[in-house]
Coordinates of C-alpha atoms in Angstrom, one line a residue:
Chain A
M276 CA -163.3 -8.6 69.4
P277 CA -164.1 -5.1 70.3
V278 CA -165.1 -4.8 74.1
L279 CA -169.1 -5.0 75.0
K280 CA -170.7 -1.8 76.3
Y281 CA -173.9 -2.7 78.2
Y282 CA -176.3 0.0 79.0
Y283 CA -178.3 -0.6 81.5
D284 CA -180.3 0.9 84.9
L285 CA -181.0 -1.3 87.4
L286 CA -184.7 -0.3 88.0
S287 CA -185.5 -1.5 84.4
Q288 CA -186.7 -5.4 84.3
P289 CA -184.9 -6.3 81.5
S290 CA -181.9 -4.6 82.5
R291 CA -181.8 -6.1 85.5
A292 CA -182.2 -9.7 83.6
L293 CA -179.2 -9.4 81.0
Y294 CA -177.1 -7.8 83.8
I295 CA -177.5 -11.0 85.9
F296 CA -176.9 -13.1 83.0
L297 CA -173.8 -11.6 81.8
K298 CA -172.3 -12.1 85.3
L299 CA -173.2 -15.3 85.7
T300 CA -171.8 -16.0 82.2
Q301 CA -168.9 -13.7 82.9
I302 CA -169.2 -12.3 79.3
P303 CA -166.7 -9.3 79.6
F304 CA -168.4 -5.8 79.4
E305 CA -168.0 -2.2 80.1
A306 CA -171.1 -1.4 82.5
K307 CA -172.4 1.6 81.0
P308 CA -175.2 3.1 83.8
V309 CA -178.1 4.8 82.5
S310 CA -180.0 7.3 85.2
L311 CA -183.7 7.2 83.5
R312 CA -184.7 8.7 86.6
K313 CA -182.7 11.7 85.6
G314 CA -184.2 11.3 82.1
E315 CA -180.6 10.6 80.8
H316 CA -182.4 8.7 77.9
R317 CA -184.7 11.4 76.8
S318 CA -181.9 14.2 75.4
D319 CA -181.4 14.1 71.4
E320 CA -177.9 12.9 71.9
F321 CA -178.7 9.9 73.5
K322 CA -181.4 9.1 70.7
E323 CA -178.5 9.9 67.9
Q324 CA -175.6 8.8 69.8
L325 CA -176.7 5.8 71.4
N326 CA -180.0 4.2 71.2
R327 CA -182.5 5.6 68.5
F328 CA -185.5 3.9 70.9
Q329 CA -184.7 5.7 73.8
K330 CA -184.8 2.9 76.2
V331 CA -182.9 0.3 78.0
P332 CA -181.4 -1.8 78.2
F333 CA -179.1 -1.9 75.0
I334 CA -175.4 -3.0 73.8
H335 CA -173.0 -1.2 71.7
H336 CA -170.3 -4.0 70.2
G337 CA -167.8 -2.2 68.6
D338 CA -169.8 -0.3 65.4
F339 CA -172.9 -2.6 66.3
K340 CA -175.6 -1.2 68.2
L341 CA -178.7 -3.5 69.4
A342 CA -181.8 -2.8 71.7
E343 CA -184.5 -5.3 72.6
S344 CA -183.6 -7.9 75.3
T345 CA -184.4 -11.0 73.9
A346 CA -182.5 -10.1 70.3
I347 CA -179.5 -9.4 73.1
L348 CA -179.7 -12.4 74.5
G349 CA -179.6 -14.5 71.0
Y350 CA -176.6 -12.3 70.3
L351 CA -174.7 -12.6 72.9
S352 CA -175.6 -16.6 73.1
R353 CA -174.0 -16.7 69.4
E354 CA -170.9 -14.2 70.0
F355 CA -170.2 -15.9 73.5
R356 CA -171.4 -19.3 73.1
H357 CA -168.0 -20.5 74.6
L358 CA -168.6 -18.9 78.1
I359 CA -172.6 -20.1 78.3
D360 CA -173.2 -23.3 80.4
D361 CA -175.9 -24.7 77.8
H362 CA -178.5 -24.7 80.5
W363 CA -179.1 -21.1 80.1
Y364 CA -180.0 -21.2 76.5
P365 CA -180.1 -24.6 75.2
E366 CA -178.4 -25.5 71.7
N367 CA -180.5 -28.8 71.6
S368 CA -183.1 -27.2 69.3
Q369 CA -187.0 -29.0 71.4
A370 CA -185.2 -27.0 74.3
R371 CA -184.3 -24.3 73.2
A372 CA -187.7 -23.7 71.5
K373 CA -189.1 -24.3 74.8
V374 CA -187.5 -21.3 76.3
D375 CA -188.0 -19.3 73.3
E376 CA -191.8 -20.3 73.9
Y377 CA -191.9 -18.8 77.4
L378 CA -189.9 -16.1 76.4
G379 CA -192.7 -15.4 73.6
W380 CA -195.3 -15.8 76.0
H381 CA -193.1 -13.4 78.7
P382 CA -194.0 -9.9 76.9
L383 CA -198.0 -9.7 76.9
N384 CA -198.2 -11.6 79.8
T385 CA -195.3 -11.5 82.7
R386 CA -193.8 -8.7 81.8
M387 CA -196.8 -6.2 80.5
K388 CA -199.2 -7.4 83.9
C389 CA -196.6 -6.7 86.5
A390 CA -195.7 -3.5 85.1
L391 CA -199.4 -2.2 84.7
Y392 CA -199.7 -2.7 88.0
F393 CA -196.5 -1.1 89.4
W394 CA -197.1 1.9 87.1
H395 CA -200.4 2.5 88.2
K396 CA -200.1 1.6 91.8
W397 CA -196.6 3.1 92.4
L398 CA -195.1 5.2 89.5
I399 CA -197.6 7.3 88.1
P400 CA -198.7 8.3 91.6
I401 CA -195.3 9.5 92.0
M402 CA -194.7 10.9 88.4
T403 CA -197.9 12.9 88.7
E404 CA -197.4 14.0 92.5
S405 CA -200.9 12.3 93.1
E406 CA -202.9 9.6 94.8
P407 CA -203.5 6.4 92.8
N408 CA -206.5 5.9 90.6
E409 CA -207.7 3.2 92.7
R410 CA -210.0 1.8 89.5
K411 CA -207.3 1.4 87.6
V412 CA -205.0 -0.1 90.1
A413 CA -208.2 -2.6 90.9
A414 CA -208.1 -3.6 87.2
Q415 CA -204.6 -4.0 86.8
E416 CA -203.9 -6.1 89.8
S417 CA -206.9 -8.5 88.9
E418 CA -205.1 -9.0 85.9
M419 CA -201.8 -9.5 87.1
V420 CA -203.2 -12.0 89.7
T421 CA -204.6 -14.0 86.6
C422 CA -201.0 -14.0 84.7
L423 CA -199.3 -15.1 88.0
D424 CA -201.6 -17.8 88.5
E425 CA -201.1 -18.9 85.1
I426 CA -197.6 -19.1 85.6
E427 CA -198.3 -21.8 88.3
T428 CA -201.2 -23.8 86.2
L429 CA -199.5 -23.4 82.8
W430 CA -195.7 -23.4 83.5
L431 CA -194.7 -24.4 87.0
S432 CA -197.6 -27.4 86.9
Q433 CA -195.7 -29.0 84.2
G434 CA -193.9 -31.4 86.3
H435 CA -190.7 -29.4 86.3
K436 CA -188.4 -27.7 88.4
Y437 CA -187.9 -24.5 86.3
L438 CA -190.5 -22.5 83.9
T439 CA -189.2 -24.5 80.8
G440 CA -187.4 -27.8 82.5
D441 CA -185.7 -29.3 85.2
Q442 CA -182.6 -26.9 84.6
I443 CA -182.4 -23.1 85.4
S444 CA -182.6 -21.0 81.8
V445 CA -183.1 -17.6 80.8
A446 CA -186.6 -17.8 81.1
D447 CA -186.6 -18.0 84.5
I448 CA -184.5 -14.9 84.8
F449 CA -186.1 -13.1 82.8
A450 CA -189.4 -14.0 84.7
A451 CA -188.5 -13.3 88.2
C452 CA -187.0 -10.0 87.0
E453 CA -190.4 -9.1 86.1
M454 CA -192.0 -10.3 89.2
E455 CA -190.0 -8.3 91.4
Q456 CA -191.3 -5.0 90.3
P457 CA -194.9 -5.2 91.9
R458 CA -192.7 -5.7 95.1
I459 CA -191.6 -2.1 95.1
A460 CA -195.6 -1.3 95.0
G461 CA -196.0 -3.3 97.9
Y462 CA -197.2 -6.6 96.5
D463 CA -195.8 -10.3 97.3
V464 CA -196.4 -12.1 93.8
T465 CA -195.0 -15.5 96.2
E466 CA -197.9 -15.1 98.8
G467 CA -200.4 -17.5 98.5
R468 CA -198.4 -19.2 96.0
P469 CA -196.4 -21.7 96.7
L470 CA -195.4 -22.8 93.1
I471 CA -193.9 -19.5 92.8
K472 CA -192.5 -19.3 96.2
T473 CA -190.2 -22.2 95.7
W474 CA -189.4 -21.6 92.3
F475 CA -188.6 -18.5 92.9
E476 CA -186.1 -19.0 95.8
R477 CA -184.6 -21.6 93.6
V478 CA -183.7 -18.8 90.7
K479 CA -182.4 -16.5 93.6
Q480 CA -180.1 -19.4 94.9
D481 CA -178.8 -20.4 91.2
C482 CA -177.9 -16.5 90.5
H483 CA -176.6 -16.0 93.8
P484 CA -174.8 -13.5 94.1
F485 CA -175.8 -11.6 91.7
Y486 CA -179.1 -11.8 91.8
N487 CA -178.9 -9.6 95.2
E488 CA -176.7 -7.1 93.6
A489 CA -178.9 -6.9 90.7
H490 CA -182.1 -6.2 93.2
A491 CA -180.6 -3.7 95.7
I492 CA -182.2 -0.8 94.6
V493 CA -185.4 -2.5 94.3
D494 CA -184.8 -4.2 98.0
K495 CA -184.1 -0.5 99.0
I496 CA -187.4 1.2 97.5
A497 CA -189.7 -2.1 98.4
S498 CA -188.3 -1.6 102.1
K499 CA -189.6 1.9 102.0
T500 CA -192.8 1.2 100.5
K501 CA -193.4 -1.6 103.6
A502 CA -192.6 1.0 106.0
K503 CA -195.3 3.2 104.5
L504 CA -197.7 0.8 104.3
Chain B
M272 CA -188.8 -37.0 60.0
P273 CA -192.7 -36.6 61.8
V274 CA -195.3 -34.6 59.7
L275 CA -195.6 -31.1 61.2
K276 CA -199.2 -30.0 61.7
Y277 CA -199.6 -26.6 62.0
Y278 CA -202.9 -25.3 63.8
Y279 CA -204.0 -21.8 63.1
D280 CA -206.9 -19.6 62.4
L281 CA -206.4 -16.9 59.7
L282 CA -207.9 -14.4 61.4
S283 CA -205.4 -14.5 64.0
Q284 CA -202.7 -12.0 62.8
P285 CA -199.6 -14.5 64.4
S286 CA -201.2 -17.5 62.6
R287 CA -201.2 -15.6 59.0
A288 CA -197.6 -15.0 59.1
L289 CA -196.4 -18.3 60.0
Y290 CA -198.8 -19.8 57.4
I291 CA -197.5 -17.2 54.7
F292 CA -193.5 -18.4 56.1
L293 CA -194.6 -22.0 55.8
K294 CA -195.8 -21.5 52.3
L295 CA -193.1 -19.3 51.0
T296 CA -190.4 -21.5 52.1
Q297 CA -192.2 -24.6 51.1
I298 CA -191.8 -26.4 54.7
P299 CA -194.1 -29.6 54.5
F300 CA -196.9 -29.5 56.8
E301 CA -200.5 -30.7 57.4
A302 CA -203.2 -27.6 57.8
K303 CA -205.1 -28.0 60.9
P304 CA -207.5 -25.1 61.0
V305 CA -208.8 -24.0 64.2
S306 CA -212.2 -22.0 64.2
L307 CA -211.7 -19.2 67.0
R308 CA -215.4 -17.7 66.3
K309 CA -216.5 -21.2 66.8
G310 CA -215.0 -21.1 70.2
E311 CA -213.1 -24.7 68.9
H312 CA -209.9 -23.3 71.3
R313 CA -212.1 -23.2 74.7
S314 CA -212.6 -26.7 75.1
D315 CA -211.0 -28.8 78.0
E316 CA -210.1 -31.4 75.1
F317 CA -208.3 -29.0 73.2
K318 CA -206.5 -27.9 76.5
E319 CA -205.7 -31.0 77.3
Q320 CA -205.0 -32.6 73.9
L321 CA -203.8 -29.8 71.7
N322 CA -202.5 -26.6 73.3
R323 CA -202.4 -25.6 77.0
F324 CA -202.5 -22.4 76.0
Q325 CA -205.6 -22.1 74.3
K326 CA -204.5 -20.1 71.7
V327 CA -203.4 -20.3 67.9
P328 CA -201.1 -20.8 66.1
F329 CA -198.9 -23.4 67.7
I330 CA -197.6 -26.7 65.9
H331 CA -197.3 -30.6 66.8
H332 CA -193.9 -32.2 65.4
G333 CA -194.2 -35.6 66.4
D334 CA -194.8 -35.8 70.1
F335 CA -193.2 -32.0 70.5
K336 CA -195.7 -29.5 70.8
L337 CA -194.8 -25.7 70.6
A338 CA -196.8 -22.6 70.9
E339 CA -195.8 -18.9 70.7
S340 CA -195.3 -17.5 67.4
T341 CA -191.5 -16.3 67.8
A342 CA -190.6 -19.8 69.5
I343 CA -192.1 -21.9 66.3
L344 CA -190.1 -19.7 64.2
G345 CA -186.9 -20.1 65.9
Y346 CA -188.0 -23.9 65.5
L347 CA -189.0 -24.0 62.0
S348 CA -185.4 -21.9 61.4
R349 CA -183.1 -25.1 62.7
E350 CA -185.6 -27.9 61.7
F351 CA -186.0 -27.0 58.1
R352 CA -183.4 -25.1 57.5
H353 CA -182.3 -26.4 53.9
L354 CA -185.7 -24.9 53.0
I355 CA -185.5 -21.5 54.3
D356 CA -183.8 -18.7 51.9
D357 CA -181.5 -17.2 54.0
H358 CA -182.9 -13.5 53.8
W359 CA -186.1 -14.9 55.4
Y360 CA -184.2 -15.0 58.8
P361 CA -180.5 -14.5 58.4
E362 CA -177.7 -16.7 59.8
N363 CA -175.0 -14.2 60.0
S364 CA -175.1 -13.0 63.8
Q365 CA -175.7 -9.3 63.3
A366 CA -178.2 -9.6 60.8
R367 CA -180.2 -12.1 62.6
A368 CA -179.9 -9.9 65.6
K369 CA -181.5 -7.3 63.6
V370 CA -184.3 -9.3 62.8
D371 CA -185.2 -10.3 66.3
E372 CA -184.7 -6.5 67.5
Y373 CA -187.7 -5.9 65.7
L374 CA -189.1 -9.4 66.6
G375 CA -188.6 -7.9 70.4
W376 CA -190.1 -4.8 69.7
H377 CA -193.2 -6.1 68.2
P378 CA -195.1 -7.8 70.7
L379 CA -195.7 -4.4 72.8
N380 CA -196.0 -2.1 70.0
T381 CA -197.0 -3.2 66.4
R382 CA -199.1 -6.0 67.7
M383 CA -200.6 -5.1 70.7
K384 CA -201.2 -1.5 69.7
C385 CA -203.1 -2.5 66.3
A386 CA -204.8 -5.4 68.6
L387 CA -206.1 -2.9 71.2
Y388 CA -207.7 -1.0 68.9
F389 CA -209.0 -3.7 66.6
W390 CA -210.6 -5.4 69.7
H391 CA -212.6 -1.9 71.2
K392 CA -213.6 -0.4 67.8
W393 CA -214.8 -4.0 66.2
L394 CA -214.4 -7.1 68.0
I395 CA -216.1 -6.1 71.4
P396 CA -218.8 -4.1 69.9
I397 CA -219.8 -8.0 67.8
M398 CA -219.3 -10.0 70.7
T399 CA -221.1 -7.9 73.3
E400 CA -223.7 -6.8 70.8
S401 CA -223.3 -3.3 71.8
E402 CA -221.8 0.2 70.1
P403 CA -218.0 0.7 70.5
N404 CA -216.9 2.5 73.9
E405 CA -216.0 6.0 71.7
R406 CA -213.4 7.2 74.3
K407 CA -211.5 3.8 74.6
V408 CA -211.5 3.9 71.1
A409 CA -210.2 7.3 70.7
A410 CA -207.3 6.5 73.5
Q411 CA -206.4 2.9 71.4
E412 CA -206.3 4.9 68.1
S413 CA -204.2 7.6 69.5
E414 CA -201.6 5.1 70.7
M415 CA -202.0 3.1 67.9
V416 CA -201.0 6.2 65.5
T417 CA -197.9 7.0 67.8
C418 CA -196.9 3.5 67.2
L419 CA -197.1 3.5 63.2
D420 CA -195.6 7.1 62.8
E421 CA -192.6 5.1 65.2
I422 CA -192.6 2.4 62.7
E423 CA -192.0 5.1 60.0
T424 CA -189.5 7.1 61.9
L425 CA -187.8 4.5 63.9
W426 CA -187.7 1.6 61.3
L427 CA -188.6 2.7 58.1
S428 CA -186.0 5.6 57.9
Q429 CA -183.2 3.5 58.6
G430 CA -182.5 3.9 54.9
H431 CA -183.4 0.1 53.9
K432 CA -186.1 -0.9 51.8
Y433 CA -187.7 -3.3 54.6
L434 CA -188.1 -2.6 58.4
T435 CA -184.4 -4.4 59.1
G436 CA -182.3 -4.7 55.8
D437 CA -182.6 -4.3 52.1
Q438 CA -184.1 -8.0 52.0
I439 CA -187.5 -9.0 53.0
S440 CA -187.5 -11.1 56.4
V441 CA -189.6 -12.3 58.7
A442 CA -189.9 -9.1 60.7
D443 CA -191.7 -7.7 57.6
I444 CA -194.2 -10.6 57.4
F445 CA -195.3 -10.3 61.1
A446 CA -195.5 -6.5 61.0
A447 CA -197.7 -6.6 58.1
C448 CA -200.0 -9.3 59.5
E449 CA -200.6 -7.2 62.8
M450 CA -201.2 -4.2 60.6
E451 CA -203.7 -5.6 58.7
Q452 CA -206.0 -6.1 61.7
P453 CA -207.1 -2.5 61.9
R454 CA -208.4 -2.8 58.2
I455 CA -211.2 -5.1 59.6
A456 CA -212.3 -2.3 61.9
G457 CA -212.3 0.4 59.0
Y458 CA -208.8 1.8 59.6
D459 CA -206.1 2.0 56.7
V460 CA -202.6 2.1 58.3
T461 CA -201.2 2.9 54.8
E462 CA -203.0 6.4 54.3
G463 CA -200.9 9.7 55.2
R464 CA -197.8 7.4 55.8
P465 CA -196.0 7.1 52.6
L466 CA -193.1 4.9 53.8
I467 CA -195.5 2.5 55.2
K468 CA -197.4 2.5 52.0
T469 CA -194.6 1.9 49.8
W470 CA -193.2 -0.5 52.4
F471 CA -196.3 -2.4 52.4
E472 CA -196.9 -3.4 48.6
R473 CA -193.1 -4.3 48.5
V474 CA -194.0 -6.8 51.3
K475 CA -197.2 -8.0 49.4
Q476 CA -195.5 -8.3 46.2
D477 CA -192.5 -10.5 47.5
C478 CA -195.2 -13.0 49.4
H479 CA -197.5 -13.1 46.5
P480 CA -199.9 -15.4 45.7
F481 CA -199.5 -16.3 50.0
Y482 CA -200.3 -12.8 51.0
N483 CA -203.2 -12.5 49.7
E484 CA -204.4 -16.1 50.0
A485 CA -203.5 -16.0 53.7
H486 CA -205.8 -12.2 53.7
A487 CA -208.7 -13.6 51.7
I488 CA -210.9 -13.8 54.8
V489 CA -209.7 -10.3 55.9
D490 CA -210.7 -8.8 52.4
K491 CA -214.0 -10.1 52.7
I492 CA -214.8 -8.7 56.6
A493 CA -212.6 -5.3 55.7
S494 CA -214.9 -4.8 52.6
K495 CA -218.2 -5.6 54.7
T496 CA -217.2 -2.9 56.7
K497 CA -216.4 -0.5 54.5
A498 CA -219.5 -0.6 52.8
K499 CA -220.9 0.2 56.2
L500 CA -219.2 3.6 56.5

């Protein structure tokens, strides 16, 4: 089997999620870090040779190129099934469907809402060297708050220890990695949300030590933000 | 096997996509139309008994309840494999991954961009009985145009007849159903985009007569919009 090359930047939420998944399952891969901050993904060469979408994460597996984190997850689950403990992405049809239900809900909810808050509060001001647009930040914060409340009411109130059942799955990893991003901008998603707080601790513990390893850069930036506040 | 109950509203893009898929594959189902316009999804009873997300589409399969169109697609592909021609959602790992790559790209691109244009141009003005906010409409149109151009440059320029290969798949159905929504608001995605135009005709033909059947209500509303312009 050809070497799996994993291209990622640990500042990208889905990059962290797949990184943690690869490490936990011990799927062998060659790490290919890409620096988004240095704009490495913007060159024509990157577009032609590496990934036409000019984003991370993506993989090369021999001649096969693949982008989009959920597509990569599905591909890895087939190609490396023997290495993956079933609870991460269950073979049972209904259990798999429940994980996929969260992964289907995720992009336009957890991912979009947490990312847009992070952009308006932190990323855009840094990139444009200007103050945050407080009206936009407030609007995005309100949408994020609704989404985080829904994570408690629609997902974590279903009587399970994790988002989609009593065992941890990739759904939990994908969700947690997105919910770390607002922390860079000074917002703690666990504050005032006891269900998220308990769940978050559980996920971090189950993914130890790779969760912390993947989030070292987030921790570093978040502590700088905190010092400023 | 229990009866598959399919809850949908043909005004919802993913509802149409799954409806066409169910009809093409002849997966037996009990049709359970839900009227979003009448707010049938907003009642407490709906939330408790039918779908806690208060959206369509979703399924009940015996005691099993499932929402999110891509999760439903995956579930149907396992439960009714014997009825589904392989090209719709291939078993081959790399071919499947390519369809999933589009389905992963879809929510924050085709789906979000076409839907937000439709909302600001058509839906919000109707619901609030006011004129469209032209600044927002222009901003959303610009984002949608970028996305439609990317469907040509990133997907349809890869040398295949369809989005992810030379045979039609669910990726094409999901994309086409989203790209119909702006038509309700008077925007034709095929105009000035020859690759989309040819592809769109191919998809409609391959999904005949169910494509037209699913879009009868869109056609009706779109012709009223056209008459007004």
